[in-house]
């Protein structure tokens, strides 16, 4: 199985501020994915992050609000900008290491007050 | 568009009994992958089992098995010999087909909350 580490695991932030979430994988992967899970809801894909190119955003998500970096094949960051209480969610990164298994990080719980 | 439906918001089972969590899917693509994940209260997503659309046999992983009925477009998760630690949210998900520029991104159902009673 893969080891996917996310930081921070939890944070409480003031509205209007920004927070950057890190995702580190213990092996090289082509694509990394960022999901959001709002309270009591299912997971929704925010964007796909490829190394060396711009991230691809899903409908309803924009780069200005959720800028993503992918500097190498084992690391990515997601920034939640100008936060509001509606951004309170679990943010998860995921990758496919080998075969058909898609793994997730432990998640980053974000509460905006 | 692909869609996953989980019709059971909550399920209860007695410890040591088996339980089936329902999942139906909708896709027009002949090639797809189906996943089940467990999400405990800690929030992490734990991979349980995978079924490919062309797999001849139902997938099994320890106490987890997937009852794959392709004609009915269903992929139910069966947990045998339930344990108290199985209490969690369970999500069914489908992977976009790689042949159509898809990737490893997943579409999720709304989830089923399983409670195992002692």
Coordinates of C-alpha atoms in Angstrom, one line a residue:
Chain A
X1 CA 0.0 0.0 0.0
X2 CA 1.0 3.6 -0.4
X3 CA 1.9 6.1 2.3
X4 CA 0.3 9.5 1.7
X5 CA 0.9 12.2 4.2
X6 CA -1.2 15.3 4.5
X7 CA -0.4 18.4 6.5
X8 CA -2.0 19.9 8.5
X9 CA -4.3 17.2 9.8
X10 CA -6.6 19.8 11.4
X11 CA -6.7 23.6 11.5
X12 CA -9.0 26.4 12.6
X13 CA -8.7 29.5 10.5
X14 CA -10.1 33.0 10.5
X15 CA -12.3 34.0 7.6
X16 CA -10.6 35.9 4.9
X17 CA -7.3 34.1 5.4
X18 CA -5.7 31.4 3.3
X19 CA -4.4 28.0 4.2
X20 CA -2.1 25.7 2.2
X21 CA -2.4 21.9 2.5
X22 CA 0.4 19.7 1.7
X23 CA 0.3 16.1 0.2
X24 CA 3.4 14.0 0.2
X25 CA 3.5 10.5 -1.4
X26 CA 6.2 7.9 -0.8
X27 CA 6.5 7.0 -4.5
X28 CA 6.4 8.9 -7.8
X29 CA 3.0 9.3 -9.3
X30 CA 1.8 11.0 -12.5
X31 CA -1.4 12.5 -11.3
X32 CA -2.5 13.6 -7.9
X33 CA -6.1 14.6 -7.1
X34 CA -7.7 16.9 -4.6
X35 CA -11.1 16.3 -3.2
X36 CA -13.4 18.2 -0.9
X37 CA -15.8 16.7 1.6
X38 CA -18.2 19.1 3.1
X39 CA -19.8 18.2 6.4
X40 CA -22.2 15.2 6.1
X41 CA -21.6 15.1 2.3
X42 CA -19.8 12.8 -0.1
X43 CA -16.5 13.6 -1.8
X44 CA -16.2 16.0 -4.7
X45 CA -13.2 16.3 -7.0
X46 CA -11.7 19.8 -7.0
X47 CA -8.9 19.4 -9.5
X48 CA -6.3 17.1 -11.0
X49 CA -2.6 18.0 -10.5
X50 CA -0.1 16.9 -13.1
X51 CA 3.6 17.6 -12.6
X52 CA 4.9 20.3 -14.9
X53 CA 1.5 21.6 -16.1
X54 CA -1.4 23.6 -14.9
X55 CA -4.0 21.8 -12.7
X56 CA -7.3 20.9 -14.3
X57 CA -10.2 22.1 -12.3
X58 CA -13.7 20.6 -12.1
X59 CA -16.8 22.6 -12.7
X60 CA -17.5 24.9 -9.8
X61 CA -13.9 25.2 -8.7
X62 CA -11.5 27.9 -9.9
X63 CA -7.8 28.5 -9.7
X64 CA -8.1 31.8 -7.9
X65 CA -9.9 30.1 -5.0
X66 CA -8.0 26.8 -5.0
X67 CA -4.5 27.3 -6.4
X68 CA -2.5 24.1 -6.7
X69 CA 1.2 23.5 -7.1
X70 CA 2.8 20.3 -8.3
X71 CA 6.6 20.8 -8.2
X72 CA 7.6 17.2 -8.5
X73 CA 6.2 13.7 -8.8
X74 CA 5.8 13.1 -5.1
X75 CA 4.4 16.3 -3.8
X76 CA 1.5 18.7 -4.2
X77 CA -0.1 21.6 -2.4
X78 CA -3.7 22.9 -2.4
X79 CA -4.4 26.4 -1.1
X80 CA -7.8 27.5 0.1
X81 CA -7.9 31.2 -0.4
X82 CA -9.9 34.0 1.2
X83 CA -11.7 31.4 3.3
X84 CA -15.3 31.6 4.4
X85 CA -17.3 29.3 6.7
X86 CA -18.6 27.5 3.6
X87 CA -15.0 26.2 3.0
X88 CA -15.1 24.2 6.3
X89 CA -14.5 20.7 5.0
X90 CA -12.2 17.8 4.9
X91 CA -9.7 18.1 2.1
X92 CA -8.2 14.9 0.8
X93 CA -5.5 14.1 -1.8
X94 CA -5.5 10.8 -3.7
X95 CA -3.2 8.9 -6.1
X96 CA -3.0 5.6 -7.9
X97 CA 0.3 4.0 -7.0
X98 CA 0.0 0.7 -9.0
X99 CA -2.6 -1.7 -10.2
X100 CA -6.2 -0.6 -9.7
X101 CA -6.0 0.8 -6.2
X102 CA -6.5 4.5 -5.6
X103 CA -5.3 5.6 -2.2
X104 CA -6.2 8.7 -0.1
X105 CA -4.3 10.7 2.4
X106 CA -5.5 11.0 5.9
X107 CA -7.4 14.2 5.1
X108 CA -7.1 17.8 6.4
X109 CA -10.0 19.0 8.5
X110 CA -10.5 22.7 8.0
X111 CA -12.8 24.8 10.2
X112 CA -13.3 28.4 9.2
X113 CA -14.6 30.7 12.0
Chain B
X1 CA -22.5 11.1 -17.1
X2 CA -21.5 8.6 -14.5
X3 CA -23.5 8.2 -11.4
X4 CA -23.3 6.2 -8.2
X5 CA -26.4 5.6 -6.0
X6 CA -26.3 4.4 -2.5
X7 CA -29.9 4.2 -1.2
X8 CA -29.2 3.2 2.4
X9 CA -28.4 6.3 4.5
X10 CA -27.8 4.1 7.5
X11 CA -27.6 0.4 8.3
X12 CA -27.4 -1.6 11.6
X13 CA -26.0 -5.0 12.1
X14 CA -25.3 -7.2 15.1
X15 CA -21.7 -8.1 15.8
X16 CA -20.5 -11.3 14.1
X17 CA -23.3 -11.1 11.5
X18 CA -23.0 -10.3 7.8
X19 CA -24.3 -7.2 6.2
X20 CA -24.8 -6.0 2.6
X21 CA -24.4 -2.4 1.6
X22 CA -26.0 -1.5 -1.7
X23 CA -24.5 0.3 -4.6
X24 CA -25.9 0.8 -8.1
X25 CA -24.2 2.7 -10.9
X26 CA -25.0 4.2 -14.2
X27 CA -22.5 4.5 -17.1
X28 CA -22.6 4.0 -20.8
X29 CA -18.9 3.1 -20.9
X30 CA -18.1 -0.6 -21.3
X31 CA -14.9 -0.2 -19.3
X32 CA -15.0 1.1 -15.7
X33 CA -13.8 0.3 -12.2
X34 CA -15.8 0.2 -9.0
X35 CA -14.4 0.9 -5.5
X36 CA -15.5 0.7 -1.9
X37 CA -14.0 2.9 0.8
X38 CA -14.4 3.0 4.5
X39 CA -14.4 6.3 6.3
X40 CA -14.2 6.1 10.1
X41 CA -14.9 9.2 12.2
X42 CA -11.2 10.2 11.9
X43 CA -11.9 11.2 8.3
X44 CA -9.4 9.1 6.4
X45 CA -10.6 7.1 3.4
X46 CA -9.6 3.5 3.6
X47 CA -9.5 1.5 0.4
X48 CA -11.5 -1.8 0.8
X49 CA -12.0 -3.5 -2.5
X50 CA -12.0 -3.0 -6.3
X51 CA -13.9 -4.6 -9.1
X52 CA -13.2 -4.1 -12.8
X53 CA -16.0 -4.2 -15.3
X54 CA -14.3 -7.1 -17.2
X55 CA -13.3 -9.1 -14.2
X56 CA -14.9 -12.5 -14.4
X57 CA -15.1 -13.2 -10.7
X58 CA -16.4 -11.2 -7.8
X59 CA -13.6 -9.4 -5.9
X60 CA -12.8 -10.5 -2.3
X61 CA -10.5 -9.1 0.3
X62 CA -10.6 -10.8 3.6
X63 CA -14.0 -10.2 5.2
X64 CA -15.0 -8.0 2.3
X65 CA -16.6 -9.3 -0.9
X66 CA -18.2 -7.5 -3.8
X67 CA -21.4 -8.9 -5.2
X68 CA -21.0 -7.6 -8.8
X69 CA -24.1 -8.0 -11.0
X70 CA -23.2 -6.3 -14.2
X71 CA -26.5 -6.6 -16.0
X72 CA -28.2 -4.9 -13.0
X73 CA -25.4 -2.4 -12.7
X74 CA -25.0 -3.2 -9.0
X75 CA -21.9 -3.6 -6.9
X76 CA -22.9 -4.4 -3.4
X77 CA -20.4 -4.7 -0.6
X78 CA -20.8 -7.7 1.7
X79 CA -19.0 -7.6 5.1
X80 CA -18.9 -10.9 6.8
X81 CA -18.6 -11.5 10.6
X82 CA -19.1 -7.8 11.5
X83 CA -16.9 -6.3 14.1
X84 CA -17.4 -3.2 16.3
X85 CA -14.5 -1.5 14.4
X86 CA -16.5 -1.8 11.2
X87 CA -18.8 1.0 12.3
X88 CA -18.1 3.8 9.8
X89 CA -19.3 5.5 6.7
X90 CA -18.9 3.4 3.5
X91 CA -18.6 4.9 0.1
X92 CA -19.0 3.3 -3.3
X93 CA -17.2 5.0 -6.2
X94 CA -16.6 4.6 -9.9
X95 CA -13.5 5.5 -11.9
X96 CA -13.7 7.4 -15.1
X97 CA -12.7 5.2 -18.1
X98 CA -9.1 5.7 -19.1
X99 CA -9.9 5.3 -22.8
X100 CA -11.9 8.5 -23.0
X101 CA -9.2 10.7 -21.5
X102 CA -10.4 9.8 -18.1
X103 CA -8.0 9.1 -15.3
X104 CA -8.0 8.0 -11.8
X105 CA -10.6 10.5 -10.7
X106 CA -13.6 9.0 -8.9
X107 CA -17.3 9.7 -8.7
X108 CA -18.7 8.9 -5.3
X109 CA -22.1 7.9 -3.9
X110 CA -23.5 9.6 -0.9
X111 CA -22.4 6.9 1.5
X112 CA -24.0 4.5 4.0
X113 CA -23.4 4.8 7.7
X114 CA -22.9 1.4 9.2
X115 CA -23.4 0.8 12.9
X116 CA -22.3 -2.5 14.4
X117 CA -24.1 -3.3 17.7
X118 CA -22.5 -5.5 20.4

